[in-house]
XYZ file of C-alpha atoms in Angstrom:
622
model
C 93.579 -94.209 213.379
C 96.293 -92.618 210.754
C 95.453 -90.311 208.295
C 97.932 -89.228 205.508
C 98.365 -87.769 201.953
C 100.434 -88.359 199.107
C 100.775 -89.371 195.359
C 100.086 -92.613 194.226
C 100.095 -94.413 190.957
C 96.740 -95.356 189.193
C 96.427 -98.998 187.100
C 96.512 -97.012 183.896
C 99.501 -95.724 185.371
C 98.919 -92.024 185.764
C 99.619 -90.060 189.166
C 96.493 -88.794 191.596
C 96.703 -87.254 195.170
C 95.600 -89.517 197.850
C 94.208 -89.429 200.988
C 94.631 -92.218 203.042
C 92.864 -93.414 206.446
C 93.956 -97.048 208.583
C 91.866 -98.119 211.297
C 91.180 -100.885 213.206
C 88.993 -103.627 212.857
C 86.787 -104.964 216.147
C 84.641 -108.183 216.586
C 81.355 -107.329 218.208
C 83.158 -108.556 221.240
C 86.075 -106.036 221.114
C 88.215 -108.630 219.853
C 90.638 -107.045 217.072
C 90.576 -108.206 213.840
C 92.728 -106.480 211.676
C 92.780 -102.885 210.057
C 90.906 -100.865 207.581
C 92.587 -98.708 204.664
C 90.435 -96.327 203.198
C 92.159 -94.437 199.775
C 90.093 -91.475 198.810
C 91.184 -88.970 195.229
C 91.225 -85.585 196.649
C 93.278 -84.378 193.737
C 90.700 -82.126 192.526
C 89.840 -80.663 196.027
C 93.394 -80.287 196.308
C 93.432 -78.327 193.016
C 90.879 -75.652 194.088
C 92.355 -75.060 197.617
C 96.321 -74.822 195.803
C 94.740 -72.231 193.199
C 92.470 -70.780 196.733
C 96.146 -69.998 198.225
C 97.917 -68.760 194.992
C 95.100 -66.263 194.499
C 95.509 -64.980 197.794
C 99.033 -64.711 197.931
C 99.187 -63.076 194.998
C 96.446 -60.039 196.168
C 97.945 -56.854 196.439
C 95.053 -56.174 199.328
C 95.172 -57.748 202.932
C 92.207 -60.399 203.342
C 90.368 -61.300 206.731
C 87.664 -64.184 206.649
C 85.584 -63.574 210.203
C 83.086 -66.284 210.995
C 79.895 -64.680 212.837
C 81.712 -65.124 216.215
C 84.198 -62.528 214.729
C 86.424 -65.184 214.294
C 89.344 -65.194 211.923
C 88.666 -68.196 209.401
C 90.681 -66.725 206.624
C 93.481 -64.561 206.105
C 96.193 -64.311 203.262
C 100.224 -63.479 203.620
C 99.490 -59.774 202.702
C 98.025 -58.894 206.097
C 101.360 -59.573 207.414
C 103.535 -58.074 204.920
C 100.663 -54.655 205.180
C 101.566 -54.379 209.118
C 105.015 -54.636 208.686
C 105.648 -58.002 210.639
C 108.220 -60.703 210.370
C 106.595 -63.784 210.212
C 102.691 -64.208 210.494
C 101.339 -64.608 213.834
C 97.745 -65.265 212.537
C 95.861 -68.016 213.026
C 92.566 -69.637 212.714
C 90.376 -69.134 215.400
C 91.980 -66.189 216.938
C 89.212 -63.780 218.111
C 88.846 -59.985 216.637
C 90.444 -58.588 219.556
C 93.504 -60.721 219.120
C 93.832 -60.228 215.634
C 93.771 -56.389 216.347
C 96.094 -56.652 219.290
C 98.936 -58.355 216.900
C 98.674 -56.144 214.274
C 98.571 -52.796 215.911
C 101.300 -53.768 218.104
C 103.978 -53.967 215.222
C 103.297 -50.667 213.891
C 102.783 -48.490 217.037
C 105.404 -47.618 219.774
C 104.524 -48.568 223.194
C 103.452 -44.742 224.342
C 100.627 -44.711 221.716
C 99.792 -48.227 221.947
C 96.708 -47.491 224.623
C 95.307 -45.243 222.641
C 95.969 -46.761 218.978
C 94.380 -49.775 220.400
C 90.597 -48.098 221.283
C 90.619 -46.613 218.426
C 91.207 -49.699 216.209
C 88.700 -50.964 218.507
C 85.933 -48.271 217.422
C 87.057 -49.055 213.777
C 86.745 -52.196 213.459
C 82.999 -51.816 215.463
C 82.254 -49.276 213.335
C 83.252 -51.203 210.459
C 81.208 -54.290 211.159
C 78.121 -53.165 212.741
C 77.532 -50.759 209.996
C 75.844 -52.539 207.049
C 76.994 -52.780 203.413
C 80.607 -52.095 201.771
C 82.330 -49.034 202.872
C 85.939 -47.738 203.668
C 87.602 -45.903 206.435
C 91.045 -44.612 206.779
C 93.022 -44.768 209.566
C 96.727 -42.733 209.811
C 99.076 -44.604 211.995
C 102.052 -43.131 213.811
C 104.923 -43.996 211.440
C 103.152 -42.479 208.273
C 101.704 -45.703 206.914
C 97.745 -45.409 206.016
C 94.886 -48.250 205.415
C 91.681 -48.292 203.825
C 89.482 -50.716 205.326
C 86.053 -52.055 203.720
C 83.663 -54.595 204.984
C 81.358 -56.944 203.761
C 78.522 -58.720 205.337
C 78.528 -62.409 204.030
C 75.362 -64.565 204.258
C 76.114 -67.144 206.842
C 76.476 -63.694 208.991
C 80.196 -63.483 208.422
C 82.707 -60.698 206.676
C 84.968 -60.548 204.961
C 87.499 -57.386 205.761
C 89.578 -56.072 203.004
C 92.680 -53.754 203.428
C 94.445 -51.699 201.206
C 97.900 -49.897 201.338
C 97.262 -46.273 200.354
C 99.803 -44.588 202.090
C 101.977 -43.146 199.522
C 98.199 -41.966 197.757
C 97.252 -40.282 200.703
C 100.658 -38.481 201.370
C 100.334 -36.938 197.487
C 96.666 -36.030 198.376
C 97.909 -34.268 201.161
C 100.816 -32.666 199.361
C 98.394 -31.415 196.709
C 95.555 -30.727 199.415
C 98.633 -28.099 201.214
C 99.895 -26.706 197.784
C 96.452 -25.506 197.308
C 96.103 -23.849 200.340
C 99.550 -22.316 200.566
C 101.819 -20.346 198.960
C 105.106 -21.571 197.672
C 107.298 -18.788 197.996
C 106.667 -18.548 201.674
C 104.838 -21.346 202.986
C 102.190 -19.453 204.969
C 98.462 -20.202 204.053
C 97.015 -18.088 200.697
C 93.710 -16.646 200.519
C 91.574 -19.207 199.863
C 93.369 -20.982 203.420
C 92.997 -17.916 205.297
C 89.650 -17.277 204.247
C 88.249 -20.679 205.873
C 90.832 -19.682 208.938
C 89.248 -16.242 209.725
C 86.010 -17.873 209.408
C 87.060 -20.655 212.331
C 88.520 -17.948 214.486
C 85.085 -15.778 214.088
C 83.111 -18.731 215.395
C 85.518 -19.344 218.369
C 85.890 -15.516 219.454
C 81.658 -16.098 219.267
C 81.915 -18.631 221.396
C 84.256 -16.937 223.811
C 83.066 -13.663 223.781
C 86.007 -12.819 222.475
C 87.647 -9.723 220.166
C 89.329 -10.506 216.791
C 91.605 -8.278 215.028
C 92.269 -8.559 211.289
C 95.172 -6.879 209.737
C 96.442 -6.276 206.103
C 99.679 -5.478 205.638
C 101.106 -3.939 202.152
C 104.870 -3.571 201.623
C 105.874 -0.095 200.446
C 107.866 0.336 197.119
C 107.891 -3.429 196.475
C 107.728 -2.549 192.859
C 110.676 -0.380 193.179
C 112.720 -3.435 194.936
C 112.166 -5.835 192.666
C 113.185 -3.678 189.340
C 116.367 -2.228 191.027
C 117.707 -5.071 192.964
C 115.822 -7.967 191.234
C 113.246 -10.293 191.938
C 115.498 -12.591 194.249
C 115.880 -9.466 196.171
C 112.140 -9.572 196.121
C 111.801 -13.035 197.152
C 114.310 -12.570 200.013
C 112.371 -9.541 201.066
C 108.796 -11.448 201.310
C 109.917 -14.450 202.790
C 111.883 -12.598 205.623
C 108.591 -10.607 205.870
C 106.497 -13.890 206.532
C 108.711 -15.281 208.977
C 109.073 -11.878 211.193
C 105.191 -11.908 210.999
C 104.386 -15.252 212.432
C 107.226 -14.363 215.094
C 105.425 -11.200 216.201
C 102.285 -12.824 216.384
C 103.920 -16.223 218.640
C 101.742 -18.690 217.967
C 98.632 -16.530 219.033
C 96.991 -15.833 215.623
C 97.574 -17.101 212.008
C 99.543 -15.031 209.301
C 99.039 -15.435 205.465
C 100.005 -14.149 202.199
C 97.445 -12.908 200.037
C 99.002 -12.427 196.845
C 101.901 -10.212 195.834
C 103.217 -7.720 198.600
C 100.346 -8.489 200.522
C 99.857 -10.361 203.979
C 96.804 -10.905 206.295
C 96.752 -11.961 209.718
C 94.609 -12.090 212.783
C 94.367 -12.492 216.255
C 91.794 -12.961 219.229
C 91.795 -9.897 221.882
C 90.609 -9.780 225.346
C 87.471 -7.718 225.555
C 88.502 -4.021 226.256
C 91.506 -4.624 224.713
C 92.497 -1.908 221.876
C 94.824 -3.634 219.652
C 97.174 -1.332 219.830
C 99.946 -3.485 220.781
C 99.415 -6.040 217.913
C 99.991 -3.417 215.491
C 102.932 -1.796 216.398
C 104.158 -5.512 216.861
C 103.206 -5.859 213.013
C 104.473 -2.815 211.689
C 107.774 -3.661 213.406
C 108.320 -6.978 211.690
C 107.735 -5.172 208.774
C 110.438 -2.754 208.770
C 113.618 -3.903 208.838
C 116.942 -4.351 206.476
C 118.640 -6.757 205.220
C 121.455 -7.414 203.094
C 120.290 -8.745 199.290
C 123.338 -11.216 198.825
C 123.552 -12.562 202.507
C 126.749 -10.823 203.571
C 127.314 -7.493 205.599
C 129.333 -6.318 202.676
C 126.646 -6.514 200.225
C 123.755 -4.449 199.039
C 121.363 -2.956 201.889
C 117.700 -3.726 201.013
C 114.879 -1.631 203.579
C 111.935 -3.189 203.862
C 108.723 -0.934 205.190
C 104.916 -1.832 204.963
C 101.399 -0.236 205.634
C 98.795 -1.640 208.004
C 95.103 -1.123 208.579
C 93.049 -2.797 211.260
C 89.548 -3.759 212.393
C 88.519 -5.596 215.177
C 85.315 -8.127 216.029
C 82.586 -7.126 216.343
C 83.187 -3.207 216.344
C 84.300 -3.298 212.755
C 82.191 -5.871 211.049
C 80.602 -9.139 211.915
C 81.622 -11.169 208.957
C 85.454 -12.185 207.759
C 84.215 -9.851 204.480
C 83.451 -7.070 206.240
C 86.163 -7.288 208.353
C 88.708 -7.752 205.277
C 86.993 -5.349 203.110
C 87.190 -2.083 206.648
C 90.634 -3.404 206.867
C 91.940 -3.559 203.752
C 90.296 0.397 203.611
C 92.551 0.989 206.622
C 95.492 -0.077 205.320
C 95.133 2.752 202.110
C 94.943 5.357 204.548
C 97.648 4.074 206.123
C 99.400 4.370 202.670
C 98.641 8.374 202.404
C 99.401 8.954 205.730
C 103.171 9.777 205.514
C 103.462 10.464 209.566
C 101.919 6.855 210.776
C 102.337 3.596 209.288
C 98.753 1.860 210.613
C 95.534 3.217 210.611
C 92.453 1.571 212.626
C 89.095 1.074 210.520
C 86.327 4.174 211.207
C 82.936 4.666 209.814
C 84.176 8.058 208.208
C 86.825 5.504 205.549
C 83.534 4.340 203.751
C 82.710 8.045 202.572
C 85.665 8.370 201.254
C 85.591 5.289 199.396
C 82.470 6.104 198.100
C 83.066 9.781 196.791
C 86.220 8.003 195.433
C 84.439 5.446 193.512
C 81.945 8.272 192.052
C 84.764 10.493 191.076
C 86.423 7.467 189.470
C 83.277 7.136 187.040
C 82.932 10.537 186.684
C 86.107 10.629 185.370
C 85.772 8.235 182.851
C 82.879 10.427 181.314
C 85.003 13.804 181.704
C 86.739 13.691 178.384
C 83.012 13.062 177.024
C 81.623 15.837 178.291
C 84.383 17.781 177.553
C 85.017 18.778 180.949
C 89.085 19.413 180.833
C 90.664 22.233 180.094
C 94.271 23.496 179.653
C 95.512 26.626 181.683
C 99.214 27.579 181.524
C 101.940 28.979 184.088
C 104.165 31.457 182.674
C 108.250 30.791 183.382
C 110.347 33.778 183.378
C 113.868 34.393 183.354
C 115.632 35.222 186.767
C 118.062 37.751 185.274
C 115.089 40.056 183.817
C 111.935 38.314 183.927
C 111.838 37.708 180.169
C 108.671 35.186 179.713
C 111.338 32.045 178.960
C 108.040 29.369 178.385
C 105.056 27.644 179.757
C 104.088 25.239 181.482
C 100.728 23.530 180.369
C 98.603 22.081 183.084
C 95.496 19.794 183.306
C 92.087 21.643 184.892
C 88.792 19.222 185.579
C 85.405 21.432 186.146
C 83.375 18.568 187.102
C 79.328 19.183 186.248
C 78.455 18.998 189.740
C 81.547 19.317 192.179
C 83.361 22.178 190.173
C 86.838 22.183 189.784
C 88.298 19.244 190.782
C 92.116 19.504 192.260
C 94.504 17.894 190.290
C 95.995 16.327 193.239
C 92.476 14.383 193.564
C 92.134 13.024 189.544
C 95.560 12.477 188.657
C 96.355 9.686 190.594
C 92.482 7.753 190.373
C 93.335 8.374 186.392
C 97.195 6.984 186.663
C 95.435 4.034 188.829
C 92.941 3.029 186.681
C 94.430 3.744 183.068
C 92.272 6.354 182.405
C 95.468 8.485 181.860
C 96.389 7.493 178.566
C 93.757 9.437 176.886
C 93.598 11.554 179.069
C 97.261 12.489 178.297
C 97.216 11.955 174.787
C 94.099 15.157 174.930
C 96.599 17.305 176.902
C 99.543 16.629 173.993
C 97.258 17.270 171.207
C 95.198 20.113 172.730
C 98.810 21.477 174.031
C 100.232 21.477 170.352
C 97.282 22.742 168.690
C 97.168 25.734 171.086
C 100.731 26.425 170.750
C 101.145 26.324 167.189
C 98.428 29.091 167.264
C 100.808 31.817 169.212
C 102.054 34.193 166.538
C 105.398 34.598 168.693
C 107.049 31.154 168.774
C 107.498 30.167 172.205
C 108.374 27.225 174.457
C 105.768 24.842 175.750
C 106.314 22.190 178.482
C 103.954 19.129 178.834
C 103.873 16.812 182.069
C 104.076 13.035 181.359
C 102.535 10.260 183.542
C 104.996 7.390 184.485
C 102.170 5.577 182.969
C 102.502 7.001 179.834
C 106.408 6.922 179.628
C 106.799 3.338 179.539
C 103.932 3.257 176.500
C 105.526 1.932 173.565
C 103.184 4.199 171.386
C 104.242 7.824 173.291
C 106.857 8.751 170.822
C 104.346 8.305 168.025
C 101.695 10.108 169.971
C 104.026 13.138 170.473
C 105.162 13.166 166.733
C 101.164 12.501 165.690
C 100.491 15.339 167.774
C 103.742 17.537 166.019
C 102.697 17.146 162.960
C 98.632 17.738 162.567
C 98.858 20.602 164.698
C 101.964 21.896 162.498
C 104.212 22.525 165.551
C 107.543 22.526 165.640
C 109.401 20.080 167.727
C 111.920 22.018 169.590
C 108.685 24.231 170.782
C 107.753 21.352 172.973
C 109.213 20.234 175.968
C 108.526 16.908 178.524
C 108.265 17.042 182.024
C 109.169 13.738 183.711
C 109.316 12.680 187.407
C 112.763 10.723 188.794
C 110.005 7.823 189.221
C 108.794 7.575 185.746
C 112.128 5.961 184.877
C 112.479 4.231 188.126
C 109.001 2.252 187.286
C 110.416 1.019 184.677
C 113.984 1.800 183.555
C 114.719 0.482 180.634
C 111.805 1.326 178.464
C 111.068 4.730 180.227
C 115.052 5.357 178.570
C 114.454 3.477 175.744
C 111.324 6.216 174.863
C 113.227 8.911 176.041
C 115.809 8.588 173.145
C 113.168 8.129 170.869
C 111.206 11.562 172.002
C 114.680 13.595 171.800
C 115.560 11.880 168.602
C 112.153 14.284 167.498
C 113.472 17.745 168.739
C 111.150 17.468 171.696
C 113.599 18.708 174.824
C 113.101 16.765 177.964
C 112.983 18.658 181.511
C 113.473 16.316 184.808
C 110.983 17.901 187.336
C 110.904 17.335 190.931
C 114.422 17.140 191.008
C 115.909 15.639 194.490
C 112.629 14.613 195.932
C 113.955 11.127 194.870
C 116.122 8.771 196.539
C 118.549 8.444 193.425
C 117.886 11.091 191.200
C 122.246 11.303 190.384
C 121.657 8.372 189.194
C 118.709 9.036 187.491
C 120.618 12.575 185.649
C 124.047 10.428 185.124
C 121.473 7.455 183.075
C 119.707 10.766 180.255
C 121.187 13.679 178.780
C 118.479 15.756 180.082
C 117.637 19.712 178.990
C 116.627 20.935 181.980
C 116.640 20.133 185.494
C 113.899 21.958 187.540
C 113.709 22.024 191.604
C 111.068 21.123 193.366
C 109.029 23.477 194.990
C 109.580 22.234 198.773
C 113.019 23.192 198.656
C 112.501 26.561 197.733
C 110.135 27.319 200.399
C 112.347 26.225 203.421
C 115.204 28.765 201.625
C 114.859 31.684 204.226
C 114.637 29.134 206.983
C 116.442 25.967 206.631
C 120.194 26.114 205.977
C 119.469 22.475 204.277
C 117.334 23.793 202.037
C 119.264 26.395 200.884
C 122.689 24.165 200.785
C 120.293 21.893 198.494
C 119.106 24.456 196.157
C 122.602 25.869 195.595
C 124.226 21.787 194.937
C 121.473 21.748 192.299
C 122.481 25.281 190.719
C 125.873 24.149 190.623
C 124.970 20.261 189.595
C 123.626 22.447 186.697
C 126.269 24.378 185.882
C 128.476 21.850 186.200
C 126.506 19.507 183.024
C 125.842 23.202 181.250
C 122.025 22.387 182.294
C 119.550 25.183 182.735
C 117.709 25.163 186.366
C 114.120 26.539 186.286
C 112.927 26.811 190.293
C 109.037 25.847 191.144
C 107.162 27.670 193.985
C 108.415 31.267 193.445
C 105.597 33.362 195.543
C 107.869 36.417 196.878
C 110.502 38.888 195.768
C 112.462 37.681 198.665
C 112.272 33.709 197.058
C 113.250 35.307 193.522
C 116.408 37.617 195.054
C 117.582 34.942 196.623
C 117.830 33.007 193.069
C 118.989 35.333 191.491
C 122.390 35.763 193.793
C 122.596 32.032 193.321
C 122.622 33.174 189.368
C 119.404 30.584 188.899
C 118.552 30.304 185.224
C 114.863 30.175 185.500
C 111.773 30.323 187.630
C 107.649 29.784 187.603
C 105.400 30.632 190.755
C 102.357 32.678 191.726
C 104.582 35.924 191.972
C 104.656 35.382 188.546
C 100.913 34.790 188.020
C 98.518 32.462 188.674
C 97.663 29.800 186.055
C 95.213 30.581 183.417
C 94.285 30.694 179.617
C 96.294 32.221 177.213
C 95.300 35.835 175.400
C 97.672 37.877 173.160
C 99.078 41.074 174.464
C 98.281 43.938 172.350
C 101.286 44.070 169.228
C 100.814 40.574 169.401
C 104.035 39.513 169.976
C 103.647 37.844 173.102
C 101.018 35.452 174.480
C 100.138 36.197 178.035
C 98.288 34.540 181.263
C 95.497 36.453 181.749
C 95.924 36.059 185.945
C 99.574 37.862 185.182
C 100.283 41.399 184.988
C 103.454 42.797 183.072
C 105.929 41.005 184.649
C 108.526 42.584 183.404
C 106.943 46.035 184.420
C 106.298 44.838 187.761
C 109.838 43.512 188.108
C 111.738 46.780 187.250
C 109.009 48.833 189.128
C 109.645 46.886 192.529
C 113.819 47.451 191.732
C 113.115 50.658 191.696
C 111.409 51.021 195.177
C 114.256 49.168 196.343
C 116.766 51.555 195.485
């Protein structure tokens, strides 16, 4: 018998596809006979199966016909072109294994083959035992990526679609890890770390394991970035990441939470202490570096803070453990001799009164529970009352007097200072213009208020309704009130002076550039801090400091005014050193002001005649 196809010509003359069929004719006897030739028009069968393969070439998705042997019946160019191979080695019949044998082995090397193969195996099972449409992805060792779906046909056969989604699941994945990390230095953020901590919880569970959870904070970060720059800054926190994950090797997970601050944690034998982990942290915390790269640029020292708790002694949740470590880590802040602290019981008082104090404060200027007392300054030469110095007093309803040193900072922290301050000014003014001798009255300003664009129109507001005159008032600054914020700290500055309002730089040399900080403001008066003076009679330092200052000031024709005066032996030794001016307790304590009795002079009414008590004590010298 031959069979063939081709074109052949119609009566009418048009063209049709043809299949033809000879075969032999046979007598009933077997004799031969002849042949038969059979011409069928398969042109429109031809037609469908032509446009059949043009659709299927043209799919952008892989195709697999299986019959319900899991046979292949069906497949289109695509599946090739999907598993990278050369020519197609696909063909009907071929069982499911086979057809998953040739196509993993072009896209696997021969180490993973083994084990690429069972799992294509348990995909494909998977894929066809379950019922209905659905898709599964499979990740292949060179990076490419497949969704398969299956459908169940009615003869019991499927048809298998696959899709090329690699380069959609490679952006998923990008935008999957830029959510969870941060940029700057690549380690996880907080939303990553919180689902990390949780992991590690359940596995030190499991193991009967400890877990330590540290927060680190990087001191003066602020500082960094404003003098150096914020590439300085970046430098500094990426270094920082990398010397954390180094000191942890591989054994815990390190993030960034935001800012200057980093997390990180670690399982711990039971027993253990965590001792070791910390000082392993707080060393890859401090360290320098150079801000351009090379030796011969500028030196950049990097220092942090660290508090730790450990599972399950501290907490039994990643909150609690976050939340007793991050309280840690701020008394590891105000602890200027140690540089981690370990979570106790005892933290969450404080944090408590803290908190209440922090509301009470808010309702202090309410319930009008400030007051102003003032320290008298007196001249060195003869104790002539030079001034005062006006200073902020809380009697709380409850508590009493609160320490300055407690409300000062809670109000610089939470904004509460800027009324607060602006009270002081105006109460500070109105007092002062009262005094029927006209006399010198210095005010304290917060680095929070300094860099207020308002403050110069506060201080003139306060000038003029309380009808005093400007060179009656002087401003006490801190070195870090400019520092914060240099430019507009200055910026205000001039604009205060340009009133008549003198400007006094207080804790002079506590700083770490306070020449530069003197050299950048024509101050009025420089005034030393009080911890210099009291080492005087025992530190050779501290004297050799003191007397740089006095001659710092003589040197820019500025008058020095020394804090902490308590003895005649503090105030003879400043006046050999021929120190302008000087406040203290031997003075007199701070307190309200009264007028003496031709009222001249208004006096503390904690002091005695100071000048009185001065000459007295000369004499009982001689």
């Amino acid at each position: 018998m031959l069979r063939e196809s081709g074109v052949r010509l119609r009566k009418d003359g048009s063209c049709f596809i043809a299949s033809i069929t000879i075969e032999p004719l046979y007598d009933t006897d077997g004799t031969q006979l002849g042949f038969i030739k059979i011409t069928r028009d398969i042109t429109e069968s031809c037609t469908i199966e032509n446009q059949r393969d043009v659709a299927l070439g043209n799919m952008q998705q892989g195709i697999l016909l299986l019959d319900q042997d899991r046979r292949l019946v069906l497949h289109n160019q695509r599946v090739a072109q999907l598993y990278q191979m050369d020519h197609d080695p696909l063909h009907q019949g071929m069982s499911l294994d086979e057809v998953i044998a040739v196509t993993v082995t072009h896209i696997v090397s021969a180490e993973a083959l083994d084990h690429t193969l069972r799992q294509a195996h348990e995909l494909y099972a998977e894929l066809l035992d379950t019922p209905g449409s659905h898709t599964i992805i499979t990740a292949e060792t060179d990076g490419l990526v497949h969704a398969l779906t299956s459908r169940e046909l009615d003869d019991g056969g499927w048809v298998v679609t696959i899709d090329d989604i690699t380069e959609r699941h490679h952006s998923a994945k990008r935008l999957e890890y830029m959510a969870t990390h941060d940029s700057l230095t690549n380690l996880p953020n907080r939303a990553r770390f919180a689902d990390l901590i949780n992991e590690a919880l359940a596995r030190a569970r499991m193991c009967d394991e400890q877990l330590a959870v540290a927060i680190i904070d990087l001191n003066d970060f602020k500082d960094i970035n404003d003098i150096h720059g914020h590439a300085a800054g970046d430098e500094l926190l990426r270094e920082t990441a990398m010397r954390l994950e180094l000191a942890l090797a591989g054994r815990g997970r390190v993030a960034r939470l935001g800012g200057d601050e980093f997390a990180a944690f670690m399982a711990l034998p039971q027993g253990e202490d965590g001792i070791a982990l910390a000082d392993a942290l707080v060393g890859a915390v401090h360290f320098g570096f150079h801000v351009d790269g090379s030796d011969a640029g500028t030196r950049v020292n990097g220092s942090g803070s660290l508090g730790m708790s450990i599972f399950p002694h501290d907490g039994s949740t990643s909150r609690e453990l976050m939340l007793n470590a991050d309280l840690a880590m701020y008394r590891a802040k105000c602890d200027p001799l140690r540089h981690w602290h370990r979570y106790v019981p005892e933290m969450d008082e404080e944090v408590r009164e803290r908190r209440t104090l922090q509301a009470d404060l808010r309702l202090a200027l309410e319930r009008d529970e400030f007051d102003i007392v003032y320290q008298v300054q007196c001249a060195v030469a003869d104790g002539a009352i030079i001034g005062y110095e006006a200073l902020l007093r809380w009697n709380h309803v409850t508590h009493g007097p609160i320490p300055p040193a407690d409300f000062i900072p809670l109000a610089e922290a939470n904004g509460l200072i800027l009324p607060i301050g602006e009270w002081v000014l105006r109460r500070v003014c109105r007092e002062a213009a009262q005094w029927p001798m006209p006399c010198k009255v210095a005010v304290n300003v917060s680095p929070v208020q300094l860099i207020q664009p308002n403050l110069p129109d506060i201080i003139m507001e306060a000038l003029l309704d309380a009808g005093l005159p400007a060179r009656q008032l002087e401003i006490e600054i801190t070195e870090t009130a400019i520092i914060s914020d240099k430019r507009r700290a200055l910026h205000n500055l001039r604009r205060i002076k340009h009133l008549g309002v003198s400007v006094a730089i207080d804790d002079f040399g506590t700083g770490y550039s306070s020449l530069d900080t003197l050299s950048s403001f024509a101050f009025d008066k420089i005034k030393i801090d009080r911890s210099f003076l009291n080492g005087v009679h025992r530190d050779e330092q501290s004297r050799n400091i003191v007397r740089a200052v006095l001659g710092l000031g003589r040197t820019l024709n500025l008058p020095v005014l020394a804090e902490g005066v308590e003895t005649e032996k503090d105030l003879a030794f400043l006046r050999q050193e021929n120190c302008h001016g000087a406040q203290g307790f031997y003075f007199g304590k701070p307190g309200r002001i009264q007028f003496g009795p031709d009222l001249n002079l208004p006096v503390v009414t904690s002091a005695k005649d100071i000048g009185l008590r001065m000459r007295q004590r000369r004499r009982e010298a001689a």
